[in-house]
Short mmCIF file of C-alpha atoms in Angstrom, two decimals:
data_model
loop_
_atom_site.label_atom_id
_atom_site.label_comp_id
_atom_site.label_asym_id
_atom_site.label_seq_id
_atom_site.Cartn_x
_atom_site.Cartn_y
_atom_site.Cartn_z
CA MET A 1 91.96 82.00 54.90
CA LEU A 2 89.88 85.18 55.10
CA ARG A 3 91.59 88.52 54.54
CA THR A 4 89.99 91.56 56.18
CA VAL A 5 91.23 95.15 55.87
CA LEU A 6 90.59 96.80 59.24
CA HIS A 7 92.22 100.15 58.52
CA ASP A 8 93.84 101.87 55.56
CA GLU A 9 94.56 105.57 55.91
CA ASN A 10 97.24 108.02 57.09
CA ASN A 11 99.92 105.72 55.65
CA SER A 12 98.99 102.97 58.13
CA LYS A 13 97.32 99.73 57.09
CA TRP A 14 96.02 96.83 59.22
CA ILE A 15 95.03 93.53 57.60
CA MET A 16 93.68 90.55 59.53
CA PHE A 17 94.07 86.95 58.35
CA GLY A 18 92.00 84.21 59.95
CA ARG A 19 89.09 81.76 59.80
CA ASP A 20 91.15 79.24 57.83
CA PRO A 21 88.72 76.57 56.54
CA ASP A 22 91.61 74.34 55.42
CA LYS A 23 93.26 73.98 58.82
CA ASN A 24 93.27 70.70 60.70
CA ASN A 25 90.32 70.51 63.10
CA ASN A 26 92.73 69.71 65.95
CA VAL A 27 94.50 73.07 65.46
CA ILE A 28 93.07 76.08 67.28
CA ASP A 29 92.04 78.89 64.96
CA THR A 30 94.23 81.99 65.17
CA ASN A 31 94.32 85.51 63.77
CA GLU A 32 97.44 86.97 62.20
CA TYR A 33 97.74 90.72 61.64
CA LEU A 34 99.90 92.49 59.10
CA VAL A 35 100.61 96.12 59.95
CA SER A 36 102.20 98.24 57.21
CA SER A 37 103.47 101.76 56.81
CA GLY A 38 104.79 102.63 53.38
CA ASN A 39 106.93 99.72 52.21
CA GLU A 40 107.64 98.30 55.67
CA SER A 41 105.54 95.77 57.56
CA ILE A 42 105.43 93.84 60.83
CA LEU A 43 103.57 90.54 61.22
CA LEU A 44 101.97 90.17 64.64
CA ASP A 45 102.04 86.62 66.07
CA PRO A 46 102.85 84.93 62.74
CA GLY A 47 101.21 81.64 63.73
CA GLY A 48 102.04 77.98 64.10
CA ILE A 49 103.78 75.56 61.75
CA GLU A 50 100.50 73.87 60.81
CA ILE A 51 99.01 76.99 59.25
CA PHE A 52 102.20 78.46 57.78
CA PRO A 53 101.33 77.62 54.14
CA SER A 54 97.95 79.36 54.37
CA VAL A 55 99.33 82.42 56.15
CA LEU A 56 102.27 82.70 53.76
CA THR A 57 100.00 82.49 50.73
CA SER A 58 97.60 85.11 52.09
CA VAL A 59 100.35 87.50 53.17
CA SER A 60 102.30 87.14 49.91
CA GLU A 61 99.15 88.03 47.99
CA THR A 62 98.97 91.24 50.03
CA VAL A 63 102.54 92.55 50.27
CA ASP A 64 105.99 91.76 48.94
CA ILE A 65 107.37 89.35 51.54
CA LYS A 66 110.69 91.24 51.44
CA ASN A 67 108.84 94.19 53.01
CA ILE A 68 108.33 92.28 56.27
CA LYS A 69 110.93 93.88 58.51
CA ALA A 70 109.81 92.47 61.86
CA TYR A 71 107.68 89.98 63.76
CA LEU A 72 106.09 90.29 67.17
CA CYS A 73 105.91 87.22 69.39
CA SER A 74 103.52 88.46 72.05
CA HIS A 75 104.44 85.48 74.25
CA GLN A 76 105.84 81.95 74.02
CA ASP A 77 102.88 79.81 72.95
CA PRO A 78 103.43 77.60 69.86
CA ASP A 79 100.21 78.71 68.16
CA ILE A 80 101.60 82.22 67.80
CA MET A 81 105.21 81.63 66.79
CA SER A 82 106.26 78.04 66.04
CA SER A 83 106.37 79.01 62.33
CA LEU A 84 109.21 81.48 62.99
CA PRO A 85 112.02 79.31 61.54
CA LEU A 86 110.04 79.05 58.31
CA TRP A 87 109.43 82.79 58.13
CA LEU A 88 113.08 83.56 58.82
CA GLY A 89 114.02 81.20 56.03
CA ILE A 90 112.49 83.72 53.60
CA THR A 91 113.09 86.94 55.58
CA PRO A 92 116.51 86.25 57.17
CA ASP A 93 117.15 89.85 58.20
CA ALA A 94 113.79 90.50 59.87
CA LYS A 95 113.79 91.33 63.58
CA ILE A 96 111.84 89.33 66.16
CA TYR A 97 110.42 91.45 68.98
CA LEU A 98 109.71 89.47 72.13
CA SER A 99 110.00 89.67 75.89
CA TRP A 100 113.53 89.19 77.19
CA LEU A 101 112.01 86.42 79.32
CA TRP A 102 111.40 84.06 76.41
CA SER A 103 114.46 84.30 74.17
CA GLY A 104 116.19 81.35 75.82
CA PHE A 105 113.09 79.22 75.27
CA ILE A 106 112.36 80.29 71.72
CA SER A 107 116.01 79.67 70.85
CA HIS A 108 115.17 75.96 71.03
CA PHE A 109 113.67 76.40 67.57
CA GLY A 110 117.20 77.21 66.37
CA CYS A 111 119.90 79.16 68.19
CA GLU A 112 121.02 80.74 64.92
CA TYR A 113 117.92 82.93 65.11
CA PHE A 114 119.12 84.58 68.32
CA LYS A 115 120.78 87.29 66.21
CA ASN A 116 117.32 88.35 65.01
CA PHE A 117 115.94 88.86 68.52
CA GLU A 118 115.09 92.32 69.80
CA HIS A 119 114.54 91.82 73.52
CA LEU A 120 111.75 93.93 74.96
CA ALA A 121 112.24 95.22 78.49
CA ASP A 122 109.25 94.83 80.80
CA GLU A 123 108.34 98.50 80.31
CA GLY A 124 107.84 98.12 76.55
CA ALA A 125 109.33 100.02 73.62
CA THR A 126 108.55 101.78 70.33
CA ILE A 127 109.28 100.82 66.74
CA GLU A 128 109.33 102.88 63.54
CA LEU A 129 107.93 101.46 60.32
CA GLY A 130 107.81 103.69 57.28
CA SER A 131 106.68 107.10 58.50
CA ASN A 132 104.81 105.87 61.60
CA LYS A 133 105.68 104.94 65.16
CA TYR A 134 104.13 102.03 67.01
CA GLU A 135 104.26 100.90 70.63
CA PHE A 136 104.85 97.57 72.37
CA ILE A 137 102.45 97.69 75.31
CA PRO A 138 103.16 95.61 78.48
CA ALA A 139 100.51 92.96 79.16
CA HIS A 140 102.34 90.75 81.63
CA TYR A 141 100.34 87.86 83.15
CA CYS A 142 97.64 88.37 80.52
CA HIS A 143 98.13 85.44 80.26
CA SER A 144 101.88 84.94 80.02
CA SER A 145 104.44 86.17 82.56
CA GLY A 146 106.23 87.99 79.73
CA ASN A 147 103.63 89.39 77.36
CA PHE A 148 103.31 92.34 74.97
CA HIS A 149 100.57 93.89 72.90
CA PHE A 150 101.01 96.26 69.94
CA TYR A 151 99.50 99.72 69.57
CA ASP A 152 99.08 102.00 66.59
CA PRO A 153 98.54 105.51 68.05
CA THR A 154 97.71 106.94 64.62
CA ALA A 155 94.95 104.46 63.82
CA LYS A 156 94.15 103.88 67.52
CA ILE A 157 94.20 100.10 67.05
CA LEU A 158 95.47 97.74 69.74
CA PHE A 159 96.51 94.14 69.08
CA THR A 160 95.56 92.39 72.33
CA GLY A 161 96.96 88.87 72.02
CA ASP A 162 94.87 86.51 74.15
CA MET A 163 92.98 89.32 75.86
CA GLY A 164 89.60 89.35 74.17
CA ALA A 165 90.18 85.93 72.64
CA ALA A 166 87.13 83.84 71.81
CA LEU A 167 86.72 80.31 70.50
CA VAL A 168 84.17 80.90 67.75
CA PRO A 169 82.84 78.85 64.80
CA LEU A 170 84.52 79.44 61.42
CA SER A 171 81.28 80.98 60.13
CA TYR A 172 81.17 83.54 62.98
CA PRO A 173 81.41 87.27 62.06
CA ILE A 174 84.90 88.80 61.93
CA ILE A 175 83.63 91.90 63.78
CA VAL A 176 81.73 91.39 67.05
CA GLU A 177 78.10 92.32 66.43
CA ASP A 178 76.18 91.20 69.53
CA PHE A 179 78.42 91.60 72.58
CA LYS A 180 76.12 89.75 75.00
CA GLU A 181 75.94 86.80 72.62
CA HIS A 182 79.74 86.90 72.19
CA ILE A 183 80.40 86.44 75.92
CA LYS A 184 79.64 82.72 75.77
CA TYR A 185 82.56 82.23 73.37
CA MET A 186 85.14 83.95 75.58
CA GLU A 187 84.08 83.70 79.24
CA LYS A 188 85.53 80.29 80.11
CA PHE A 189 88.67 81.05 78.10
CA HIS A 190 89.46 84.15 80.16
CA GLN A 191 88.55 82.54 83.47
CA ARG A 192 91.01 79.72 82.89
CA TRP A 193 93.82 81.35 80.90
CA MET A 194 94.08 84.68 82.74
CA PRO A 195 95.74 83.88 86.10
CA SER A 196 95.68 87.25 87.85
CA ASN A 197 92.84 89.67 88.55
CA LYS A 198 95.36 92.31 89.60
CA ALA A 199 97.35 92.05 86.36
CA LYS A 200 94.18 91.90 84.27
CA ASN A 201 92.80 95.10 85.79
CA LYS A 202 96.17 96.84 85.49
CA TRP A 203 95.96 96.07 81.78
CA VAL A 204 92.40 97.45 81.61
CA ASN A 205 93.51 100.73 83.19
CA ARG A 206 96.44 101.01 80.80
CA VAL A 207 94.23 100.38 77.76
CA ARG A 208 91.60 102.88 78.85
CA LYS A 209 94.29 105.57 78.86
CA LEU A 210 95.21 104.63 75.28
CA ASN A 211 91.54 104.98 74.29
CA PRO A 212 91.71 102.63 71.28
CA LYS A 213 88.96 102.46 68.67
CA ILE A 214 89.63 98.83 67.75
CA LEU A 215 90.80 95.80 69.78
CA CYS A 216 92.32 92.94 67.79
CA PRO A 217 92.66 89.63 69.67
CA GLN A 218 94.67 86.63 68.50
CA HIS A 219 91.62 84.33 68.52
CA GLY A 220 88.04 85.11 67.61
CA SER A 221 86.56 88.43 66.50
CA VAL A 222 87.54 92.10 66.52
CA PHE A 223 85.95 94.68 68.85
CA MET A 224 85.03 98.04 67.36
CA GLY A 225 83.19 101.16 68.50
CA GLU A 226 81.02 100.69 71.57
CA ASN A 227 82.13 97.07 71.91
CA VAL A 228 85.62 98.25 72.88
CA LYS A 229 84.13 99.78 76.03
CA ASN A 230 81.83 96.80 76.46
CA PHE A 231 84.78 94.43 76.50
CA LEU A 232 86.88 96.53 78.89
CA ASP A 233 83.96 96.85 81.32
CA TRP A 234 83.20 93.14 81.09
CA ILE A 235 86.75 91.89 81.56
CA GLU A 236 87.31 94.29 84.46
CA ASP A 237 84.37 92.73 86.32
CA LEU A 238 85.22 89.13 85.43
CA GLU A 239 86.82 86.96 88.11
CA VAL A 240 89.71 85.08 86.51
CA GLY A 241 92.07 82.33 87.60
CA ILE A 242 89.18 79.86 87.82
CA THR A 243 89.46 76.19 86.83
CA LYS A 244 85.78 75.27 86.87
#
């Protein structure tokens, strides 16, 4: 599993894990992000059961696992959080941040984990890690009815979940280089998995106000610099909720 440092300054560090060559071919490739401030970390969308060994190995080579204080489950899909019971087996006191909408569903993995849940209201919330504050940004219906992204206002990095996701080859660059070429890997995904043009454009307007420098999706490659604007302009114009 590749490990890529996206940011490391002002006591805030972002590390991306992905492009796992050892995963089963039937398992969709995902990106996991470790965000750290001082000796405290949050793991964003920790991944599915199938890739848990690879993610655990990569993360444990990066930080002391005891420093993981929280997890974000951006929504309810198994590829982003079915490994939670395994993670909580080694970090039993860590908090799980998720929409209030999904706690009753995710409890099916084990009701004993309910005590770890921090239910996010639809409006979002903030969290302190180390000396920095971070924000849970509403992204409802993009694509899930209860959905949150994660923003670092110091580094100006936004974790975007399935917004910006692309189904790319394992050999594809971690950072988007040619935006026009990249469209073919994400167009059909967004047309099918994003159900609402209204919600999608509300998200675009919210993100433009944040003015992030980096967008970090849960699948595919990271957008930096001019490609942040390129993606926001492209997704705003894209008609979604299409099955063909």
